[in-house]
Amino acid sequence: MSLFITFEGIDGCGKSTQLELFRKYLSDRGIRNMIIREPGGTSIGERIREILLDKINTGMTPETELLLFEASRAQIVREVIKPEMSSGTVVICDRFADSTTAYQGYGRRIGSESVRMLNEYATDGLKPDITYLFDIDPVDASQRMDTRDREIDRLDSESRDFIVRVREGYLQIAGEDPGRVRVIDAGKSIEKIAGEIIRIYEEVSGNETCLRDR
Ligand code: ADP
Ligand code: TYD
């Protein structure tokens, strides 16, 4: 059965770690799955990603940034996500439209109506069946990022206030759509979180199967 699942949260929340564990869980059970990331995931999207992350682009306006994220999304929805879902693959996306609401809408303070309209247009109305929101104190997330062996990019260099607004934005999204967005306390241990992700996945995929079989 095909589900569309997204992983969301501020940088350093532990998304990549949990994506890998969840992929292993699905693959061990013979469930066909595909993990993709935003921005990127297609050859056009990866080129847009380079523009977005390049530290040289200090003059990028919030509006340009918003449109580039949406352009990458419009491509991956139509080129990859929808066709894969039609063929029964569980598609897991490392970030999706909620990232734009949180980062550009709340972080950059772009009006929520523009973000909502562009998200709707880029996703062609596609909504995740489950969104895991990894909620963590920005101070803890930043400490975790310091331990990562990765170069700092344009979007990693945002202020603490920006990240605090992004986190608040995410929690607001979760409050508005609690059935879809499952808030995970990302301060817990890696094992505990992995267990919670699987429990929620089994609950939702079980329900879907029951509905289909009726
Ligand atoms: P993200 O993809 O959200 O930026 P990562 O999965 O790369 O985050 O995790 C950032 C760092 O924090 C890594 O060094 C990872 O090993 C560590 N980490 C991830 N999850 C946890 C956790 N639950 N507790 C403690 N450290 C964690
Ligand atoms: P990435 O290296 O993928 O970060 P992470 O490993 O934390 O997911 O970089 C993606 C960056 O882009 C991240 O800082 C979040 C930001 N972003 C937005 O601002 N808006 C968006 O719509 C998306 C998808 C990402």
PDB file of C-alpha atoms and ligand atoms in Angstrom:
ATOM      1  CA  MET A   1       0.000   0.000   0.000  1.00  0.00           C
ATOM      2  CA  SER A   2       1.279   3.414  -0.900  1.00  0.00           C
ATOM      3  CA  LEU A   3       1.657   6.153   1.673  1.00  0.00           C
ATOM      4  CA  PHE A   4       3.280   9.547   1.404  1.00  0.00           C
ATOM      5  CA  ILE A   5       5.254  10.364   4.547  1.00  0.00           C
ATOM      6  CA  THR A   6       7.231  13.510   5.358  1.00  0.00           C
ATOM      7  CA  PHE A   7       9.882  14.259   7.992  1.00  0.00           C
ATOM      8  CA  GLU A   8      10.055  17.840   9.262  1.00  0.00           C
ATOM      9  CA  GLY A   9      11.848  19.903  11.867  1.00  0.00           C
ATOM     10  CA  ILE A  10      14.553  22.500  12.388  1.00  0.00           C
ATOM     11  CA  ASP A  11      18.101  21.686  11.256  1.00  0.00           C
ATOM     12  CA  GLY A  12      19.842  19.309  13.658  1.00  0.00           C
ATOM     13  CA  CYS A  13      16.591  17.791  14.981  1.00  0.00           C
ATOM     14  CA  GLY A  14      17.662  14.244  14.039  1.00  0.00           C
ATOM     15  CA  LYS A  15      15.649  13.763  10.827  1.00  0.00           C
ATOM     16  CA  SER A  16      18.408  12.111   8.787  1.00  0.00           C
ATOM     17  CA  THR A  17      19.176   9.633  11.569  1.00  0.00           C
ATOM     18  CA  GLN A  18      15.542   8.580  11.820  1.00  0.00           C
ATOM     19  CA  LEU A  19      15.015   8.460   8.054  1.00  0.00           C
ATOM     20  CA  GLU A  20      17.751   5.876   7.761  1.00  0.00           C
ATOM     21  CA  LEU A  21      16.311   3.742  10.585  1.00  0.00           C
ATOM     22  CA  PHE A  22      12.811   3.945   9.114  1.00  0.00           C
ATOM     23  CA  ARG A  23      14.085   3.013   5.667  1.00  0.00           C
ATOM     24  CA  LYS A  24      15.719  -0.059   7.188  1.00  0.00           C
ATOM     25  CA  TYR A  25      12.493  -1.007   8.989  1.00  0.00           C
ATOM     26  CA  LEU A  26      10.511  -0.847   5.720  1.00  0.00           C
ATOM     27  CA  SER A  27      13.144  -2.601   3.601  1.00  0.00           C
ATOM     28  CA  ASP A  28      13.549  -5.423   6.171  1.00  0.00           C
ATOM     29  CA  ARG A  29       9.833  -6.091   5.771  1.00  0.00           C
ATOM     30  CA  GLY A  30       9.993  -6.057   1.982  1.00  0.00           C
ATOM     31  CA  ILE A  31       7.990  -2.827   1.753  1.00  0.00           C
ATOM     32  CA  ARG A  32       9.066  -0.955  -1.364  1.00  0.00           C
ATOM     33  CA  ASN A  33      10.110   2.531  -0.397  1.00  0.00           C
ATOM     34  CA  MET A  34      11.858   5.586  -1.713  1.00  0.00           C
ATOM     35  CA  ILE A  35      13.477   8.396   0.229  1.00  0.00           C
ATOM     36  CA  ILE A  36      13.800  11.763  -1.437  1.00  0.00           C
ATOM     37  CA  ARG A  37      14.854  15.154  -0.221  1.00  0.00           C
ATOM     38  CA  GLU A  38      13.795  18.734  -0.667  1.00  0.00           C
ATOM     39  CA  PRO A  39      15.047  20.916  -2.129  1.00  0.00           C
ATOM     40  CA  GLY A  40      16.349  18.504  -4.753  1.00  0.00           C
ATOM     41  CA  GLY A  41      15.463  14.912  -5.594  1.00  0.00           C
ATOM     42  CA  THR A  42      15.390  15.465  -9.375  1.00  0.00           C
ATOM     43  CA  SER A  43      18.167  16.684 -11.652  1.00  0.00           C
ATOM     44  CA  ILE A  44      16.408  20.045 -12.059  1.00  0.00           C
ATOM     45  CA  GLY A  45      15.722  20.202  -8.314  1.00  0.00           C
ATOM     46  CA  GLU A  46      19.354  19.442  -7.426  1.00  0.00           C
ATOM     47  CA  ARG A  47      20.438  22.413  -9.544  1.00  0.00           C
ATOM     48  CA  ILE A  48      17.906  24.630  -7.796  1.00  0.00           C
ATOM     49  CA  ARG A  49      19.247  23.277  -4.478  1.00  0.00           C
ATOM     50  CA  GLU A  50      22.764  24.412  -5.402  1.00  0.00           C
ATOM     51  CA  ILE A  51      21.505  27.964  -5.998  1.00  0.00           C
ATOM     52  CA  LEU A  52      19.572  27.962  -2.721  1.00  0.00           C
ATOM     53  CA  LEU A  53      22.439  26.681  -0.566  1.00  0.00           C
ATOM     54  CA  ASP A  54      25.341  28.530  -2.212  1.00  0.00           C
ATOM     55  CA  LYS A  55      26.879  30.950   0.295  1.00  0.00           C
ATOM     56  CA  ILE A  56      27.702  33.296  -2.588  1.00  0.00           C
ATOM     57  CA  ASN A  57      24.008  34.169  -2.996  1.00  0.00           C
ATOM     58  CA  THR A  58      23.869  36.622  -0.100  1.00  0.00           C
ATOM     59  CA  GLY A  59      21.557  38.924  -2.059  1.00  0.00           C
ATOM     60  CA  MET A  60      18.735  36.406  -2.529  1.00  0.00           C
ATOM     61  CA  THR A  61      15.412  38.003  -1.625  1.00  0.00           C
ATOM     62  CA  PRO A  62      12.886  36.050   0.493  1.00  0.00           C
ATOM     63  CA  GLU A  63      10.491  36.055  -2.485  1.00  0.00           C
ATOM     64  CA  THR A  64      13.105  34.508  -4.815  1.00  0.00           C
ATOM     65  CA  GLU A  65      13.936  31.924  -2.170  1.00  0.00           C
ATOM     66  CA  LEU A  66      10.272  31.020  -1.766  1.00  0.00           C
ATOM     67  CA  LEU A  67       9.769  30.586  -5.514  1.00  0.00           C
ATOM     68  CA  LEU A  68      12.907  28.457  -5.893  1.00  0.00           C
ATOM     69  CA  PHE A  69      11.781  26.058  -3.142  1.00  0.00           C
ATOM     70  CA  GLU A  70       8.372  25.833  -4.799  1.00  0.00           C
ATOM     71  CA  ALA A  71       9.914  25.280  -8.256  1.00  0.00           C
ATOM     72  CA  SER A  72      11.951  22.367  -6.938  1.00  0.00           C
ATOM     73  CA  ARG A  73       8.792  20.980  -5.293  1.00  0.00           C
ATOM     74  CA  ALA A  74       6.635  21.352  -8.423  1.00  0.00           C
ATOM     75  CA  GLN A  75       9.189  19.235 -10.284  1.00  0.00           C
ATOM     76  CA  ILE A  76       9.571  16.442  -7.719  1.00  0.00           C
ATOM     77  CA  VAL A  77       5.811  16.075  -7.152  1.00  0.00           C
ATOM     78  CA  ARG A  78       5.139  15.498 -10.835  1.00  0.00           C
ATOM     79  CA  GLU A  79       8.351  13.730 -11.879  1.00  0.00           C
ATOM     80  CA  VAL A  80       8.808  11.425  -8.887  1.00  0.00           C
ATOM     81  CA  ILE A  81       6.292  11.427  -6.030  1.00  0.00           C
ATOM     82  CA  LYS A  82       3.009  10.956  -7.899  1.00  0.00           C
ATOM     83  CA  PRO A  83       4.306   8.312 -10.362  1.00  0.00           C
ATOM     84  CA  GLU A  84       6.012   6.354  -7.554  1.00  0.00           C
ATOM     85  CA  MET A  85       2.894   6.439  -5.405  1.00  0.00           C
ATOM     86  CA  SER A  86       0.814   5.199  -8.338  1.00  0.00           C
ATOM     87  CA  SER A  87       3.095   2.189  -8.602  1.00  0.00           C
ATOM     88  CA  GLY A  88       2.684   1.367  -4.896  1.00  0.00           C
ATOM     89  CA  THR A  89       5.928   2.722  -3.435  1.00  0.00           C
ATOM     90  CA  VAL A  90       5.901   4.238   0.058  1.00  0.00           C
ATOM     91  CA  VAL A  91       7.419   7.652  -0.613  1.00  0.00           C
ATOM     92  CA  ILE A  92       9.234   9.362   2.240  1.00  0.00           C
ATOM     93  CA  CYS A  93      10.259  12.954   1.806  1.00  0.00           C
ATOM     94  CA  ASP A  94      12.942  14.688   3.871  1.00  0.00           C
ATOM     95  CA  ARG A  95      11.078  18.022   4.095  1.00  0.00           C
ATOM     96  CA  PHE A  96       8.057  19.125   2.047  1.00  0.00           C
ATOM     97  CA  ALA A  97       5.564  21.990   1.955  1.00  0.00           C
ATOM     98  CA  ASP A  98       5.491  22.444   5.768  1.00  0.00           C
ATOM     99  CA  SER A  99       9.165  23.460   5.554  1.00  0.00           C
ATOM    100  CA  THR A 100       8.170  26.384   3.356  1.00  0.00           C
ATOM    101  CA  THR A 101       5.351  27.401   5.701  1.00  0.00           C
ATOM    102  CA  ALA A 102       7.729  27.248   8.673  1.00  0.00           C
ATOM    103  CA  TYR A 103      10.949  28.674   7.139  1.00  0.00           C
ATOM    104  CA  GLN A 104       9.664  31.169   4.576  1.00  0.00           C
ATOM    105  CA  GLY A 105       6.256  31.889   6.138  1.00  0.00           C
ATOM    106  CA  TYR A 106       7.255  32.145   9.811  1.00  0.00           C
ATOM    107  CA  GLY A 107      11.068  32.408   9.602  1.00  0.00           C
ATOM    108  CA  ARG A 108      11.217  35.011   6.807  1.00  0.00           C
ATOM    109  CA  ARG A 109       7.796  36.420   7.717  1.00  0.00           C
ATOM    110  CA  ILE A 110       6.365  36.135   4.199  1.00  0.00           C
ATOM    111  CA  GLY A 111       2.550  36.452   4.304  1.00  0.00           C
ATOM    112  CA  SER A 112       0.894  33.125   5.034  1.00  0.00           C
ATOM    113  CA  GLU A 113      -1.630  33.512   2.185  1.00  0.00           C
ATOM    114  CA  SER A 114       1.119  33.697  -0.488  1.00  0.00           C
ATOM    115  CA  VAL A 115       2.866  30.663   1.002  1.00  0.00           C
ATOM    116  CA  ARG A 116      -0.370  28.684   1.253  1.00  0.00           C
ATOM    117  CA  MET A 117      -1.315  29.461  -2.356  1.00  0.00           C
ATOM    118  CA  LEU A 118       2.135  28.614  -3.748  1.00  0.00           C
ATOM    119  CA  ASN A 119       2.329  25.388  -1.728  1.00  0.00           C
ATOM    120  CA  GLU A 120      -1.042  24.340  -3.102  1.00  0.00           C
ATOM    121  CA  TYR A 121       0.080  25.128  -6.662  1.00  0.00           C
ATOM    122  CA  ALA A 122       3.462  23.390  -6.391  1.00  0.00           C
ATOM    123  CA  THR A 123       2.132  20.247  -4.677  1.00  0.00           C
ATOM    124  CA  ASP A 124      -0.868  20.007  -7.012  1.00  0.00           C
ATOM    125  CA  GLY A 125      -2.906  19.500  -3.837  1.00  0.00           C
ATOM    126  CA  LEU A 126      -0.866  16.484  -2.662  1.00  0.00           C
ATOM    127  CA  LYS A 127      -0.861  16.156   1.150  1.00  0.00           C
ATOM    128  CA  PRO A 128       1.227  13.723   3.220  1.00  0.00           C
ATOM    129  CA  ASP A 129      -0.577  10.852   4.975  1.00  0.00           C
ATOM    130  CA  ILE A 130       1.794  11.234   7.934  1.00  0.00           C
ATOM    131  CA  THR A 131       4.118  14.107   8.814  1.00  0.00           C
ATOM    132  CA  TYR A 132       6.602  13.480  11.612  1.00  0.00           C
ATOM    133  CA  LEU A 133       7.560  16.766  13.225  1.00  0.00           C
ATOM    134  CA  PHE A 134      10.763  16.439  15.259  1.00  0.00           C
ATOM    135  CA  ASP A 135      10.446  19.105  17.906  1.00  0.00           C
ATOM    136  CA  ILE A 136      13.564  20.180  19.742  1.00  0.00           C
ATOM    137  CA  ASP A 137      14.955  23.189  21.584  1.00  0.00           C
ATOM    138  CA  PRO A 138      17.010  25.207  19.053  1.00  0.00           C
ATOM    139  CA  VAL A 139      19.970  25.288  21.488  1.00  0.00           C
ATOM    140  CA  ASP A 140      20.085  21.466  21.604  1.00  0.00           C
ATOM    141  CA  ALA A 141      19.677  21.258  17.812  1.00  0.00           C
ATOM    142  CA  SER A 142      22.535  23.654  17.265  1.00  0.00           C
ATOM    143  CA  GLN A 143      24.782  21.622  19.591  1.00  0.00           C
ATOM    144  CA  ARG A 144      23.935  18.508  17.592  1.00  0.00           C
ATOM    145  CA  MET A 145      24.789  20.282  14.349  1.00  0.00           C
ATOM    146  CA  ASP A 146      28.199  21.185  15.708  1.00  0.00           C
ATOM    147  CA  THR A 147      28.971  17.468  15.950  1.00  0.00           C
ATOM    148  CA  ARG A 148      28.096  16.890  12.276  1.00  0.00           C
ATOM    149  CA  ASP A 149      30.860  16.540   9.753  1.00  0.00           C
ATOM    150  CA  ARG A 150      29.345  18.890   7.147  1.00  0.00           C
ATOM    151  CA  GLU A 151      30.140  22.255   5.616  1.00  0.00           C
ATOM    152  CA  ILE A 152      28.001  25.224   6.637  1.00  0.00           C
ATOM    153  CA  ASP A 153      25.708  26.401   3.790  1.00  0.00           C
ATOM    154  CA  ARG A 154      23.752  29.649   3.198  1.00  0.00           C
ATOM    155  CA  LEU A 155      20.685  28.354   5.033  1.00  0.00           C
ATOM    156  CA  ASP A 156      22.671  27.008   8.012  1.00  0.00           C
ATOM    157  CA  SER A 157      23.778  30.530   8.888  1.00  0.00           C
ATOM    158  CA  GLU A 158      20.461  31.883  10.162  1.00  0.00           C
ATOM    159  CA  SER A 159      20.073  33.666  13.504  1.00  0.00           C
ATOM    160  CA  ARG A 160      18.754  32.045  16.666  1.00  0.00           C
ATOM    161  CA  ASP A 161      15.582  34.228  16.431  1.00  0.00           C
ATOM    162  CA  PHE A 162      14.929  32.929  12.926  1.00  0.00           C
ATOM    163  CA  ILE A 163      15.141  29.309  14.083  1.00  0.00           C
ATOM    164  CA  VAL A 164      12.917  30.040  17.086  1.00  0.00           C
ATOM    165  CA  ARG A 165      10.261  31.452  14.706  1.00  0.00           C
ATOM    166  CA  VAL A 166      10.595  28.381  12.458  1.00  0.00           C
ATOM    167  CA  ARG A 167      10.050  26.076  15.421  1.00  0.00           C
ATOM    168  CA  GLU A 168       6.983  28.079  16.508  1.00  0.00           C
ATOM    169  CA  GLY A 169       5.700  27.928  12.939  1.00  0.00           C
ATOM    170  CA  TYR A 170       6.003  24.159  12.883  1.00  0.00           C
ATOM    171  CA  LEU A 171       4.124  23.834  16.182  1.00  0.00           C
ATOM    172  CA  GLN A 172       1.402  26.097  14.808  1.00  0.00           C
ATOM    173  CA  ILE A 173       1.068  23.857  11.717  1.00  0.00           C
ATOM    174  CA  ALA A 174       0.818  20.803  13.982  1.00  0.00           C
ATOM    175  CA  GLY A 175      -1.886  22.483  16.069  1.00  0.00           C
ATOM    176  CA  GLU A 176      -3.915  23.181  12.928  1.00  0.00           C
ATOM    177  CA  ASP A 177      -3.616  19.645  11.516  1.00  0.00           C
ATOM    178  CA  PRO A 178      -3.109  17.227  14.431  1.00  0.00           C
ATOM    179  CA  GLY A 179      -4.378  14.155  12.521  1.00  0.00           C
ATOM    180  CA  ARG A 180      -1.620  14.425   9.934  1.00  0.00           C
ATOM    181  CA  VAL A 181       1.222  16.062  11.850  1.00  0.00           C
ATOM    182  CA  ARG A 182       2.585  13.910  14.672  1.00  0.00           C
ATOM    183  CA  VAL A 183       4.838  15.833  17.018  1.00  0.00           C
ATOM    184  CA  ILE A 184       7.808  13.778  18.199  1.00  0.00           C
ATOM    185  CA  ASP A 185       9.878  14.889  21.186  1.00  0.00           C
ATOM    186  CA  ALA A 186      13.242  14.879  19.396  1.00  0.00           C
ATOM    187  CA  GLY A 187      15.099  15.250  22.687  1.00  0.00           C
ATOM    188  CA  LYS A 188      14.459  11.566  23.468  1.00  0.00           C
ATOM    189  CA  SER A 189      16.885   8.772  22.644  1.00  0.00           C
ATOM    190  CA  ILE A 190      17.367   7.627  19.045  1.00  0.00           C
ATOM    191  CA  GLU A 191      15.858   4.198  19.884  1.00  0.00           C
ATOM    192  CA  LYS A 192      12.752   5.618  21.603  1.00  0.00           C
ATOM    193  CA  ILE A 193      12.036   7.947  18.687  1.00  0.00           C
ATOM    194  CA  ALA A 194      12.514   5.167  16.124  1.00  0.00           C
ATOM    195  CA  GLY A 195       9.974   3.047  18.046  1.00  0.00           C
ATOM    196  CA  GLU A 196       7.464   5.882  18.087  1.00  0.00           C
ATOM    197  CA  ILE A 197       7.809   6.422  14.339  1.00  0.00           C
ATOM    198  CA  ILE A 198       7.115   2.769  13.645  1.00  0.00           C
ATOM    199  CA  ARG A 199       4.149   2.687  16.056  1.00  0.00           C
ATOM    200  CA  ILE A 200       2.526   5.643  14.274  1.00  0.00           C
ATOM    201  CA  TYR A 201       3.298   4.190  10.838  1.00  0.00           C
ATOM    202  CA  GLU A 202       1.701   0.858  11.795  1.00  0.00           C
ATOM    203  CA  GLU A 203      -1.342   2.613  13.204  1.00  0.00           C
ATOM    204  CA  VAL A 204      -1.900   4.659  10.035  1.00  0.00           C
ATOM    205  CA  SER A 205      -1.026   1.949   7.495  1.00  0.00           C
ATOM    206  CA  GLY A 206      -3.235  -0.545   9.395  1.00  0.00           C
ATOM    207  CA  ASN A 207      -6.161   1.860   9.285  1.00  0.00           C
ATOM    208  CA  GLU A 208      -5.677   2.434   5.573  1.00  0.00           C
ATOM    209  CA  THR A 209      -5.667  -1.303   4.901  1.00  0.00           C
ATOM    210  CA  CYS A 210      -8.874  -1.788   6.920  1.00  0.00           C
ATOM    211  CA  LEU A 211     -10.625   0.999   5.010  1.00  0.00           C
ATOM    212  CA  ARG A 212      -9.502  -0.413   1.665  1.00  0.00           C
ATOM    213  CA  ASP A 213     -10.653  -3.948   2.539  1.00  0.00           C
ATOM    214  CA  ARG A 214     -14.170  -2.855   3.483  1.00  0.00           C
TER     215      ARG A 214
HETATM  216  P1  ADP B   1      19.156  16.512  10.829  1.00  0.00           P
HETATM  217  O1  ADP B   1      19.116  15.606   9.643  1.00  0.00           O
HETATM  218  O2  ADP B   1      17.786  16.758  11.394  1.00  0.00           O
HETATM  219  O3  ADP B   1      19.864  17.791  10.599  1.00  0.00           O
HETATM  220  P2  ADP B   1      20.851  14.467  12.034  1.00  0.00           P
HETATM  221  O4  ADP B   1      20.037  13.222  11.969  1.00  0.00           O
HETATM  222  O5  ADP B   1      21.954  14.635  11.048  1.00  0.00           O
HETATM  223  O6  ADP B   1      19.909  15.765  12.025  1.00  0.00           O
HETATM  224  O7  ADP B   1      21.422  14.570  13.531  1.00  0.00           O
HETATM  225  C1  ADP B   1      22.321  15.597  13.930  1.00  0.00           C
HETATM  226  C2  ADP B   1      23.316  15.020  14.945  1.00  0.00           C
HETATM  227  O8  ADP B   1      22.612  14.660  16.140  1.00  0.00           O
HETATM  228  C3  ADP B   1      24.023  13.758  14.472  1.00  0.00           C
HETATM  229  O9  ADP B   1      25.357  13.793  14.938  1.00  0.00           O
HETATM  230  C4  ADP B   1      23.244  12.617  15.130  1.00  0.00           C
HETATM  231  O10 ADP B   1      24.042  11.494  15.376  1.00  0.00           O
HETATM  232  C5  ADP B   1      22.792  13.260  16.440  1.00  0.00           C
HETATM  233  N1  ADP B   1      21.463  12.757  16.889  1.00  0.00           N
HETATM  234  C6  ADP B   1      20.402  12.441  16.101  1.00  0.00           C
HETATM  235  N2  ADP B   1      19.353  12.040  16.850  1.00  0.00           N
HETATM  236  C7  ADP B   1      19.743  12.133  18.141  1.00  0.00           C
HETATM  237  C8  ADP B   1      19.081  11.859  19.402  1.00  0.00           C
HETATM  238  N3  ADP B   1      17.827  11.446  19.477  1.00  0.00           N
HETATM  239  N4  ADP B   1      19.796  12.059  20.527  1.00  0.00           N
HETATM  240  C9  ADP B   1      21.073  12.506  20.468  1.00  0.00           C
HETATM  241  N5  ADP B   1      21.757  12.770  19.330  1.00  0.00           N
HETATM  242  C10 ADP B   1      21.095  12.593  18.167  1.00  0.00           C
HETATM  243  P1  TYD B   2      19.424  20.529   4.095  1.00  0.00           P
HETATM  244  O1  TYD B   2      20.879  20.494   3.932  1.00  0.00           O
HETATM  245  O2  TYD B   2      18.599  19.545   3.353  1.00  0.00           O
HETATM  246  O3  TYD B   2      19.051  20.566   5.625  1.00  0.00           O
HETATM  247  P2  TYD B   2      18.563  19.429   6.572  1.00  0.00           P
HETATM  248  O4  TYD B   2      19.557  18.318   6.488  1.00  0.00           O
HETATM  249  O5  TYD B   2      18.479  20.080   7.914  1.00  0.00           O
HETATM  250  O6  TYD B   2      17.196  19.068   6.047  1.00  0.00           O
HETATM  251  O7  TYD B   2      19.004  21.995   3.685  1.00  0.00           O
HETATM  252  C1  TYD B   2      17.754  22.370   3.527  1.00  0.00           C
HETATM  253  C2  TYD B   2      17.604  23.748   4.101  1.00  0.00           C
HETATM  254  O8  TYD B   2      16.564  24.419   3.399  1.00  0.00           O
HETATM  255  C3  TYD B   2      17.191  23.732   5.567  1.00  0.00           C
HETATM  256  O9  TYD B   2      17.875  24.762   6.262  1.00  0.00           O
HETATM  257  C4  TYD B   2      15.727  24.073   5.520  1.00  0.00           C
HETATM  258  C5  TYD B   2      15.602  24.915   4.292  1.00  0.00           C
HETATM  259  N1  TYD B   2      14.293  24.856   3.620  1.00  0.00           N
HETATM  260  C6  TYD B   2      13.516  26.009   3.544  1.00  0.00           C
HETATM  261  O10 TYD B   2      13.896  27.074   4.056  1.00  0.00           O
HETATM  262  N2  TYD B   2      12.310  25.951   2.889  1.00  0.00           N
HETATM  263  C7  TYD B   2      11.860  24.822   2.279  1.00  0.00           C
HETATM  264  O11 TYD B   2      10.766  24.802   1.682  1.00  0.00           O
HETATM  265  C8  TYD B   2      12.697  23.623   2.347  1.00  0.00           C
HETATM  266  C9  TYD B   2      12.249  22.354   1.685  1.00  0.00           C
HETATM  267  C10 TYD B   2      13.902  23.709   3.028  1.00  0.00           C
END
